[in-house]
mmCIF file of C-alpha atoms in Angstrom:
data_model
loop_
_atom_site.group_PDB
_atom_site.id
_atom_site.type_symbol
_atom_site.label_atom_id
_atom_site.label_comp_id
_atom_site.label_asym_id
_atom_site.label_seq_id
_atom_site.Cartn_x
_atom_site.Cartn_y
_atom_site.Cartn_z
ATOM 1 C CA UNK A 419 21.769 -14.489 3.328
ATOM 2 C CA UNK A 420 18.403 -16.255 3.046
ATOM 3 C CA UNK A 421 17.154 -14.644 -0.178
ATOM 4 C CA UNK A 422 18.610 -13.002 -3.232
ATOM 5 C CA UNK A 423 16.453 -9.903 -2.778
ATOM 6 C CA UNK A 424 18.826 -7.871 -0.704
ATOM 7 C CA UNK A 425 19.265 -4.214 -1.637
ATOM 8 C CA UNK A 426 22.263 -2.095 -0.800
ATOM 9 C CA UNK A 427 21.110 1.002 1.093
ATOM 10 C CA UNK A 428 23.067 4.202 0.685
ATOM 11 C CA UNK A 429 22.745 7.321 2.785
ATOM 12 C CA UNK A 430 22.034 10.181 0.398
ATOM 13 C CA UNK A 431 23.176 13.601 1.563
ATOM 14 C CA UNK A 432 20.475 16.287 1.554
ATOM 15 C CA UNK A 433 20.987 19.435 -0.443
ATOM 16 C CA UNK A 434 20.892 22.887 1.138
ATOM 17 C CA UNK A 435 17.290 23.505 0.002
ATOM 18 C CA UNK A 436 16.187 20.136 1.374
ATOM 19 C CA UNK A 437 17.864 20.887 4.679
ATOM 20 C CA UNK A 438 15.900 24.150 4.903
ATOM 21 C CA UNK A 439 12.684 22.105 4.359
ATOM 22 C CA UNK A 440 11.496 24.558 1.691
ATOM 23 C CA UNK A 441 10.086 21.838 -0.631
ATOM 24 C CA UNK A 442 8.178 20.254 2.261
ATOM 25 C CA UNK A 443 6.743 23.629 3.331
ATOM 26 C CA UNK A 444 5.695 24.463 -0.248
ATOM 27 C CA UNK A 445 4.059 21.056 -0.618
ATOM 28 C CA UNK A 446 2.050 21.623 2.578
ATOM 29 C CA UNK A 447 0.984 25.108 1.448
ATOM 30 C CA UNK A 448 -0.124 23.679 -1.904
ATOM 31 C CA UNK A 449 -2.410 21.205 -0.113
ATOM 32 C CA UNK A 450 -3.805 23.978 2.117
ATOM 33 C CA UNK A 451 -4.564 26.296 -0.827
ATOM 34 C CA UNK A 452 -6.217 23.434 -2.718
ATOM 35 C CA UNK A 453 -8.573 22.813 0.246
ATOM 36 C CA UNK A 454 -9.505 26.512 0.441
ATOM 37 C CA UNK A 455 -11.436 26.278 -2.819
ATOM 38 C CA UNK A 456 -13.219 22.991 -2.155
ATOM 39 C CA UNK A 457 -16.837 22.797 -1.002
ATOM 40 C CA UNK A 458 -17.128 22.994 2.783
ATOM 41 C CA UNK A 459 -18.268 19.831 4.576
ATOM 42 C CA UNK A 460 -19.286 21.658 7.746
ATOM 43 C CA UNK A 461 -22.985 21.572 8.561
ATOM 44 C CA UNK A 462 -24.415 24.485 10.520
ATOM 45 C CA UNK A 463 -26.129 22.549 13.277
ATOM 46 C CA UNK A 464 -28.901 23.070 14.551
ATOM 47 C CA UNK A 465 -30.159 25.183 11.634
ATOM 48 C CA UNK A 466 -29.511 22.333 9.227
ATOM 49 C CA UNK A 467 -29.274 18.695 10.200
ATOM 50 C CA UNK A 468 -27.318 15.871 8.672
ATOM 51 C CA UNK A 469 -29.170 12.931 7.162
ATOM 52 C CA UNK A 470 -28.562 9.733 9.100
ATOM 53 C CA UNK A 471 -28.742 6.201 7.805
ATOM 54 C CA UNK A 472 -31.906 4.267 8.611
ATOM 55 C CA UNK A 473 -29.933 1.916 10.831
ATOM 56 C CA UNK A 474 -28.246 4.713 12.819
ATOM 57 C CA UNK A 475 -27.816 3.693 16.460
ATOM 58 C CA UNK A 476 -28.596 6.564 18.800
ATOM 59 C CA UNK A 477 -30.234 6.969 22.192
ATOM 60 C CA UNK A 478 -31.789 3.882 23.793
ATOM 61 C CA UNK A 479 -35.489 3.377 24.477
ATOM 62 C CA UNK A 480 -37.270 0.837 26.668
ATOM 63 C CA UNK A 481 -40.381 -0.153 24.734
ATOM 64 C CA UNK A 482 -43.909 -0.776 25.980
ATOM 65 C CA UNK A 483 -46.271 -3.393 24.581
ATOM 66 C CA UNK A 484 -49.646 -2.838 22.905
ATOM 67 C CA UNK A 485 -51.496 -2.222 26.180
ATOM 68 C CA UNK A 486 -48.844 0.141 27.589
ATOM 69 C CA UNK A 487 -47.036 -2.249 29.944
ATOM 70 C CA UNK A 488 -43.234 -2.242 30.143
ATOM 71 C CA UNK A 489 -41.697 -5.108 28.200
ATOM 72 C CA UNK A 490 -38.500 -5.417 30.280
ATOM 73 C CA UNK A 491 -38.491 -8.376 32.666
ATOM 74 C CA UNK A 492 -35.050 -7.632 34.178
ATOM 75 C CA UNK A 493 -33.568 -10.871 32.855
ATOM 76 C CA UNK A 494 -30.139 -9.210 32.630
ATOM 77 C CA UNK A 495 -29.218 -10.525 29.177
ATOM 78 C CA UNK A 496 -28.652 -7.008 27.847
ATOM 79 C CA UNK A 497 -26.258 -6.254 30.712
ATOM 80 C CA UNK A 498 -24.369 -9.502 30.085
ATOM 81 C CA UNK A 499 -24.145 -8.814 26.343
ATOM 82 C CA UNK A 500 -22.888 -5.235 26.813
ATOM 83 C CA UNK A 501 -19.124 -5.208 26.108
ATOM 84 C CA UNK A 502 -18.700 -1.842 27.855
ATOM 85 C CA UNK A 503 -20.601 -2.958 30.975
ATOM 86 C CA UNK A 504 -22.748 0.162 30.746
ATOM 87 C CA UNK A 505 -26.090 -1.398 31.757
ATOM 88 C CA UNK A 506 -27.143 -2.083 35.350
ATOM 89 C CA UNK A 507 -30.526 -3.096 36.710
ATOM 90 C CA UNK A 508 -32.282 -4.469 39.738
ATOM 91 C CA UNK A 509 -35.289 -6.767 39.560
ATOM 92 C CA UNK A 510 -38.482 -6.609 41.551
ATOM 93 C CA UNK A 511 -41.724 -8.567 41.911
ATOM 94 C CA UNK A 512 -44.938 -7.198 40.457
ATOM 95 C CA UNK A 513 -47.565 -6.505 43.106
ATOM 96 C CA UNK A 514 -51.264 -7.111 42.826
ATOM 97 C CA UNK A 515 -52.901 -4.358 40.780
ATOM 98 C CA UNK A 516 -49.797 -3.575 38.689
ATOM 99 C CA UNK A 517 -50.705 -5.930 35.828
ATOM 100 C CA UNK A 518 -51.196 -3.006 33.448
ATOM 101 C CA UNK A 519 -47.800 -1.508 34.315
ATOM 102 C CA UNK A 520 -45.591 -4.581 33.886
ATOM 103 C CA UNK A 521 -46.030 -7.508 31.498
ATOM 104 C CA UNK A 522 -44.820 -10.298 33.731
ATOM 105 C CA UNK A 523 -44.294 -11.044 37.402
ATOM 106 C CA UNK A 524 -40.695 -9.808 37.352
ATOM 107 C CA UNK A 525 -39.774 -6.314 36.195
ATOM 108 C CA UNK A 526 -36.874 -3.864 36.401
ATOM 109 C CA UNK A 527 -37.280 -1.611 39.420
ATOM 110 C CA UNK A 528 -34.199 0.331 38.316
ATOM 111 C CA UNK A 529 -32.644 0.251 34.866
ATOM 112 C CA UNK A 530 -29.636 2.469 34.151
ATOM 113 C CA UNK A 531 -27.378 2.955 31.158
ATOM 114 C CA UNK A 532 -24.149 4.881 31.569
ATOM 115 C CA UNK A 533 -24.045 6.750 28.263
ATOM 116 C CA UNK A 534 -20.415 7.722 28.804
ATOM 117 C CA UNK A 535 -19.461 4.042 28.684
ATOM 118 C CA UNK A 536 -21.932 2.941 26.005
ATOM 119 C CA UNK A 537 -20.385 2.296 22.585
ATOM 120 C CA UNK A 538 -23.773 2.062 20.774
ATOM 121 C CA UNK A 539 -22.973 -1.387 19.401
ATOM 122 C CA UNK A 540 -26.565 -2.678 19.513
ATOM 123 C CA UNK A 541 -25.718 -5.941 21.264
ATOM 124 C CA UNK A 542 -28.218 -5.133 24.025
ATOM 125 C CA UNK A 543 -31.118 -5.082 21.589
ATOM 126 C CA UNK A 544 -29.908 -8.281 19.952
ATOM 127 C CA UNK A 545 -29.734 -10.062 23.313
ATOM 128 C CA UNK A 546 -33.151 -8.986 24.608
ATOM 129 C CA UNK A 547 -35.644 -11.866 24.315
ATOM 130 C CA UNK A 548 -38.627 -9.587 25.008
ATOM 131 C CA UNK A 549 -37.725 -6.870 22.481
ATOM 132 C CA UNK A 550 -37.706 -4.337 25.274
ATOM 133 C CA UNK A 551 -34.627 -2.242 24.438
ATOM 134 C CA UNK A 552 -33.832 -0.611 21.123
ATOM 135 C CA UNK A 553 -31.479 2.044 19.863
ATOM 136 C CA UNK A 554 -33.342 4.869 18.140
ATOM 137 C CA UNK A 555 -32.393 7.545 15.648
ATOM 138 C CA UNK A 556 -32.332 10.216 18.377
ATOM 139 C CA UNK A 557 -29.046 11.917 19.209
ATOM 140 C CA UNK A 558 -27.913 11.648 22.820
ATOM 141 C CA UNK A 559 -27.694 15.220 24.173
ATOM 142 C CA UNK A 560 -24.385 16.373 25.567
ATOM 143 C CA UNK A 561 -24.023 17.864 29.053
ATOM 144 C CA UNK A 562 -21.321 19.255 31.286
ATOM 145 C CA UNK A 563 -22.279 17.050 34.232
ATOM 146 C CA UNK A 564 -21.237 13.379 34.296
ATOM 147 C CA UNK A 565 -24.164 12.440 36.514
ATOM 148 C CA UNK A 566 -26.653 13.504 33.851
ATOM 149 C CA UNK A 567 -25.180 10.921 31.477
ATOM 150 C CA UNK A 568 -26.502 8.013 33.540
ATOM 151 C CA UNK A 569 -29.934 7.422 32.050
ATOM 152 C CA UNK A 570 -32.555 5.830 34.273
ATOM 153 C CA UNK A 571 -36.036 4.620 33.493
ATOM 154 C CA UNK A 572 -37.284 8.216 33.552
ATOM 155 C CA UNK A 573 -35.310 8.940 30.359
ATOM 156 C CA UNK A 574 -35.399 5.493 28.771
ATOM 157 C CA UNK A 575 -39.008 4.254 28.971
ATOM 158 C CA UNK A 576 -41.162 5.547 26.136
ATOM 159 C CA UNK A 577 -44.171 7.639 27.195
ATOM 160 C CA UNK A 578 -47.570 5.931 27.378
ATOM 161 C CA UNK A 579 -49.541 6.587 24.208
ATOM 162 C CA UNK A 580 -46.557 8.049 22.363
ATOM 163 C CA UNK A 581 -44.608 5.081 20.951
ATOM 164 C CA UNK A 582 -41.172 5.791 19.503
ATOM 165 C CA UNK A 583 -40.832 4.460 15.958
ATOM 166 C CA UNK A 584 -38.089 1.849 15.674
ATOM 167 C CA UNK A 585 -39.325 0.253 12.441
ATOM 168 C CA UNK A 586 -36.158 1.286 10.592
ATOM 169 C CA UNK A 587 -34.155 -0.921 12.992
ATOM 170 C CA UNK A 588 -36.266 -3.959 12.050
ATOM 171 C CA UNK A 589 -34.892 -6.006 9.158
ATOM 172 C CA UNK A 590 -37.056 -8.029 6.788
ATOM 173 C CA UNK A 591 -35.854 -11.229 8.435
ATOM 174 C CA UNK A 592 -36.957 -10.052 11.901
ATOM 175 C CA UNK A 593 -40.383 -9.014 10.630
ATOM 176 C CA UNK A 594 -40.873 -12.405 8.957
ATOM 177 C CA UNK A 595 -39.695 -14.132 12.139
ATOM 178 C CA UNK A 596 -42.308 -12.270 14.189
ATOM 179 C CA UNK A 597 -45.095 -13.378 11.842
ATOM 180 C CA UNK A 598 -44.396 -17.057 12.557
ATOM 181 C CA UNK A 599 -46.857 -18.211 15.245
ATOM 182 C CA UNK A 600 -44.468 -20.885 16.502
ATOM 183 C CA UNK A 601 -42.068 -18.190 17.721
ATOM 184 C CA UNK A 602 -44.628 -15.913 19.385
ATOM 185 C CA UNK A 603 -42.692 -15.638 22.650
ATOM 186 C CA UNK A 604 -43.401 -11.953 23.091
ATOM 187 C CA UNK A 605 -47.167 -12.133 23.343
ATOM 188 C CA UNK A 606 -48.706 -11.012 26.627
ATOM 189 C CA UNK A 607 -49.360 -14.035 28.821
ATOM 190 C CA UNK A 608 -52.451 -13.826 31.005
ATOM 191 C CA UNK A 609 -52.302 -17.132 32.835
#
């Protein structure tokens, strides 16, 4: 014996009522009846919608810059940071005349996110040096087809002239960081 805290365990015989499980059944019914008179927590979607937190992480968006060019340079850091390995992309070279479409010489010709694998952790937006990918407050629609859950650039890139607001995802520290001219790495370079 290593300690003096040993307790002698005895096997207590159950009574007839306990063997019939009547007290356990009555206890379960009491809990059920108590829940019948509580306020319902069900929300009748889509007639009424639940309020989400400002930092809710929903469907992804690939952002454009001020002139409408895609920010993504296909560096692959978001794909490396993704713990679920849900992001795949291929890079391509910008051709002459496409300066207004893509910010830099390299861009993502294909960019896909498998939404069935995505865990909406936000590591992709933390890893992106160009602030190209963000998680929005939009809910990812459900489908019956697995192929529709692989989102390409057609579903991810924000429309020209209709920017998607992601200001709620920006913390005070990030906004202050962007104001510092020494860290202006996301400005358009026309060299």
